[in-house]
């Protein structure tokens, strides 16, 4: 069964450093998403992406965040200058023509 | 008021028990409704969509009451493997972003 993959599974970084989280969505899907989940809290929407542009973004997704689909398979989330409060699990999701979003296994980001 | 509210639990039930979870949502324009399951430190996985007429998938039954803005999930004959956090999720007509509740934790014991 096709699945969303994410790399790395874990990332530790120093405050102020840039990180890039990578996702490979399911191959025939056209809609892509990033969500995050701070430990012990609910899953929160960050951004949606379709047709090579952002469809919607949340208040969390400020100027420090950016997304890109650099080629036909990868979908990346960049955090330019990480803060302590960016520590969270980051989930990528993708969707085809139906309404179901399929989640990747996540990247656990720890900012020290 | 939170967009999606759930009782956080935990619900501790013996194997074979029937357990019900409830969820309320605040936006009357919400259009699609789901129950996702999340195991500890794992990604959310779709358990089932919820339709206005109610729907069943094996031991799981979901109900939607649009007038009361209320969604439920019933699990019959609980198994140890049902132990997880159950997430109530909605979307609205104007957006396909998923709005999650905080989840209800279920622990099934032998």
Short mmCIF file of C-alpha atoms in Angstrom, two decimals:
data_model
loop_
_atom_site.label_atom_id
_atom_site.label_comp_id
_atom_site.label_asym_id
_atom_site.label_seq_id
_atom_site.Cartn_x
_atom_site.Cartn_y
_atom_site.Cartn_z
CA UNK A 1 0.00 0.00 0.00
CA UNK A 2 1.42 3.40 -0.93
CA UNK A 3 2.40 5.58 1.99
CA UNK A 4 3.76 8.99 2.86
CA UNK A 5 7.38 8.95 4.00
CA UNK A 6 9.29 11.55 5.98
CA UNK A 7 12.94 12.16 6.74
CA UNK A 8 14.62 12.47 9.10
CA UNK A 9 12.66 10.66 11.80
CA UNK A 10 14.41 12.73 14.47
CA UNK A 11 16.24 16.06 14.27
CA UNK A 12 18.05 17.88 17.04
CA UNK A 13 19.15 21.44 16.35
CA UNK A 14 20.37 24.53 18.12
CA UNK A 15 18.11 27.54 18.50
CA UNK A 16 18.55 29.90 15.57
CA UNK A 17 19.58 27.20 13.12
CA UNK A 18 17.73 26.38 9.94
CA UNK A 19 16.09 22.99 9.49
CA UNK A 20 14.54 21.33 6.47
CA UNK A 21 12.04 18.56 6.97
CA UNK A 22 11.41 16.33 3.98
CA UNK A 23 8.36 14.44 2.85
CA UNK A 24 7.58 12.18 -0.08
CA UNK A 25 3.79 12.20 -0.58
CA UNK A 26 1.87 9.36 -2.15
CA UNK A 27 2.76 9.45 -5.84
CA UNK A 28 -0.52 10.37 -7.51
CA UNK A 29 -1.64 12.82 -4.82
CA UNK A 30 -1.93 16.52 -5.61
CA UNK A 31 -2.72 18.11 -2.24
CA UNK A 32 -0.06 18.37 0.42
CA UNK A 33 -0.11 19.50 4.03
CA UNK A 34 2.06 20.07 7.06
CA UNK A 35 0.76 19.71 10.60
CA UNK A 36 2.55 19.80 13.90
CA UNK A 37 1.91 18.34 17.32
CA UNK A 38 3.62 19.74 20.39
CA UNK A 39 4.10 17.04 23.02
CA UNK A 40 0.89 16.45 24.92
CA UNK A 41 -1.15 18.78 22.71
CA UNK A 42 -3.45 18.44 19.74
CA UNK A 43 -2.44 18.17 16.10
CA UNK A 44 -2.41 21.65 14.52
CA UNK A 45 -2.62 22.64 10.86
CA UNK A 46 0.30 24.62 9.48
CA UNK A 47 -0.09 24.89 5.70
CA UNK A 48 -1.69 23.36 2.65
CA UNK A 49 -0.16 23.31 -0.83
CA UNK A 50 -1.64 22.66 -4.24
CA UNK A 51 -0.53 23.34 -7.79
CA UNK A 52 2.84 24.64 -6.62
CA UNK A 53 1.48 27.26 -4.31
CA UNK A 54 0.23 27.66 -0.77
CA UNK A 55 -3.55 27.25 -0.55
CA UNK A 56 -3.92 28.15 3.08
CA UNK A 57 -1.71 28.77 6.08
CA UNK A 58 -2.33 29.11 9.78
CA UNK A 59 -1.19 31.83 12.17
CA UNK A 60 1.61 29.53 13.27
CA UNK A 61 3.05 29.54 9.73
CA UNK A 62 4.85 32.88 9.96
CA UNK A 63 7.77 34.25 7.94
CA UNK A 64 10.14 31.77 9.54
CA UNK A 65 8.39 28.92 7.73
CA UNK A 66 8.38 28.08 4.05
CA UNK A 67 7.35 25.13 1.93
CA UNK A 68 8.59 23.94 -1.41
CA UNK A 69 8.07 21.16 -3.89
CA UNK A 70 11.51 21.19 -5.47
CA UNK A 71 10.89 18.26 -7.79
CA UNK A 72 8.11 15.87 -8.70
CA UNK A 73 8.33 13.84 -5.53
CA UNK A 74 9.57 15.81 -2.51
CA UNK A 75 7.67 18.31 -0.39
CA UNK A 76 9.73 20.21 2.16
CA UNK A 77 9.13 22.39 5.20
CA UNK A 78 11.87 24.83 6.09
CA UNK A 79 12.16 26.63 9.40
CA UNK A 80 14.61 29.46 8.90
CA UNK A 81 15.64 30.28 12.46
CA UNK A 82 14.35 27.74 14.93
CA UNK A 83 13.00 28.68 18.33
CA UNK A 84 12.62 26.53 21.42
CA UNK A 85 8.85 26.51 20.90
CA UNK A 86 9.26 24.93 17.46
CA UNK A 87 10.05 21.65 19.21
CA UNK A 88 7.28 19.33 18.11
CA UNK A 89 6.38 16.39 15.91
CA UNK A 90 5.89 17.54 12.33
CA UNK A 91 3.57 15.49 10.15
CA UNK A 92 3.30 15.68 6.41
CA UNK A 93 0.03 14.55 4.79
CA UNK A 94 -1.19 14.13 1.24
CA UNK A 95 -4.54 13.70 -0.43
CA UNK A 96 -5.73 12.53 -3.79
CA UNK A 97 -9.14 13.27 -5.30
CA UNK A 98 -10.98 11.96 -2.24
CA UNK A 99 -11.25 13.70 1.12
CA UNK A 100 -8.97 11.46 3.14
CA UNK A 101 -5.59 12.86 4.15
CA UNK A 102 -2.86 10.27 4.69
CA UNK A 103 -0.19 11.11 7.21
CA UNK A 104 3.49 10.31 7.21
CA UNK A 105 5.22 8.93 10.31
CA UNK A 106 6.45 12.37 11.34
CA UNK A 107 9.73 14.08 12.16
CA UNK A 108 10.42 14.73 15.80
CA UNK A 109 12.18 18.10 16.04
CA UNK A 110 13.97 19.12 19.21
CA UNK A 111 15.35 22.65 19.45
CA UNK A 112 17.94 23.19 22.16
CA UNK B 1 -14.94 27.90 22.78
CA UNK B 2 -12.65 25.29 21.27
CA UNK B 3 -13.36 24.34 17.67
CA UNK B 4 -13.47 20.63 18.47
CA UNK B 5 -13.93 19.40 22.03
CA UNK B 6 -13.41 15.94 23.40
CA UNK B 7 -13.24 14.39 26.83
CA UNK B 8 -9.51 13.63 27.23
CA UNK B 9 -10.14 10.52 29.30
CA UNK B 10 -8.44 8.20 29.92
CA UNK B 11 -11.12 5.59 29.55
CA UNK B 12 -9.94 2.36 31.16
CA UNK B 13 -12.10 -0.58 30.11
CA UNK B 14 -11.77 -4.37 30.24
CA UNK B 15 -11.52 -6.47 27.10
CA UNK B 16 -14.93 -7.10 25.62
CA UNK B 17 -16.47 -3.90 26.95
CA UNK B 18 -18.40 -1.38 24.90
CA UNK B 19 -17.12 2.18 25.09
CA UNK B 20 -18.43 5.42 23.63
CA UNK B 21 -16.63 8.66 22.88
CA UNK B 22 -18.26 12.00 22.25
CA UNK B 23 -17.13 15.09 20.45
CA UNK B 24 -18.68 18.51 19.85
CA UNK B 25 -17.70 21.07 17.24
CA UNK B 26 -18.35 24.78 17.26
CA UNK B 27 -18.51 25.70 13.56
CA UNK B 28 -21.94 24.99 12.10
CA UNK B 29 -20.38 25.24 8.62
CA UNK B 30 -18.32 22.12 9.28
CA UNK B 31 -18.76 19.74 6.41
CA UNK B 32 -16.73 16.57 6.81
CA UNK B 33 -16.19 14.56 9.95
CA UNK B 34 -13.74 11.85 10.81
CA UNK B 35 -12.41 9.71 13.60
CA UNK B 36 -8.66 9.17 13.49
CA UNK B 37 -6.69 6.90 15.75
CA UNK B 38 -3.26 7.84 17.09
CA UNK B 39 -0.92 5.42 18.82
CA UNK B 40 1.69 6.81 21.18
CA UNK B 41 4.27 8.90 19.26
CA UNK B 42 2.85 7.83 15.90
CA UNK B 43 0.97 9.55 13.13
CA UNK B 44 -2.83 9.88 13.08
CA UNK B 45 -4.49 7.18 10.99
CA UNK B 46 -7.99 7.40 9.61
CA UNK B 47 -10.36 5.10 11.47
CA UNK B 48 -13.54 6.10 9.69
CA UNK B 49 -15.40 8.96 8.11
CA UNK B 50 -18.67 9.97 9.76
CA UNK B 51 -21.80 10.40 7.68
CA UNK B 52 -25.10 12.04 8.55
CA UNK B 53 -26.94 8.73 8.40
CA UNK B 54 -24.45 7.11 10.75
CA UNK B 55 -22.11 4.38 9.66
CA UNK B 56 -20.61 1.17 10.92
CA UNK B 57 -17.34 -0.60 10.24
CA UNK B 58 -17.11 -3.89 12.06
CA UNK B 59 -17.02 -3.17 15.79
CA UNK B 60 -16.99 0.59 15.25
CA UNK B 61 -20.08 2.77 14.83
CA UNK B 62 -19.99 6.51 14.21
CA UNK B 63 -22.91 8.91 14.50
CA UNK B 64 -23.33 12.54 13.55
CA UNK B 65 -25.95 14.96 14.85
CA UNK B 66 -25.65 18.17 12.85
CA UNK B 67 -28.36 19.96 14.81
CA UNK B 68 -26.48 19.43 18.08
CA UNK B 69 -23.05 19.63 16.41
CA UNK B 70 -22.16 16.36 18.04
CA UNK B 71 -20.24 13.31 16.84
CA UNK B 72 -19.89 9.97 18.56
CA UNK B 73 -17.86 6.80 18.23
CA UNK B 74 -18.93 3.49 19.71
CA UNK B 75 -16.50 0.59 20.03
CA UNK B 76 -18.02 -2.80 20.77
CA UNK B 77 -16.17 -5.85 22.10
CA UNK B 78 -13.00 -3.87 22.90
CA UNK B 79 -9.67 -5.51 22.14
CA UNK B 80 -6.30 -4.84 23.75
CA UNK B 81 -5.19 -3.52 20.35
CA UNK B 82 -7.86 -0.79 20.52
CA UNK B 83 -5.77 1.00 23.16
CA UNK B 84 -4.90 4.34 21.56
CA UNK B 85 -5.98 7.98 21.43
CA UNK B 86 -9.07 8.63 19.34
CA UNK B 87 -9.12 11.98 17.56
CA UNK B 88 -12.28 13.72 16.46
CA UNK B 89 -11.57 15.71 13.29
CA UNK B 90 -13.65 18.12 11.21
CA UNK B 91 -13.25 20.22 8.09
CA UNK B 92 -15.39 23.08 6.81
CA UNK B 93 -16.84 23.90 3.42
CA UNK B 94 -14.35 26.66 2.72
CA UNK B 95 -11.18 24.72 3.52
CA UNK B 96 -9.85 21.19 3.55
CA UNK B 97 -7.55 21.67 6.53
CA UNK B 98 -8.22 19.16 9.28
CA UNK B 99 -9.22 20.58 12.66
CA UNK B 100 -8.38 18.15 15.43
CA UNK B 101 -9.73 17.69 18.90
CA UNK B 102 -7.29 16.95 21.68
CA UNK B 103 -8.21 13.29 21.58
CA UNK B 104 -9.67 10.77 24.00
CA UNK B 105 -7.31 8.17 25.36
CA UNK B 106 -8.54 4.59 25.60
CA UNK B 107 -6.78 1.89 27.58
CA UNK B 108 -8.16 -1.64 27.28
CA UNK B 109 -6.96 -4.03 29.97
CA UNK B 110 -7.07 -7.85 30.08
#
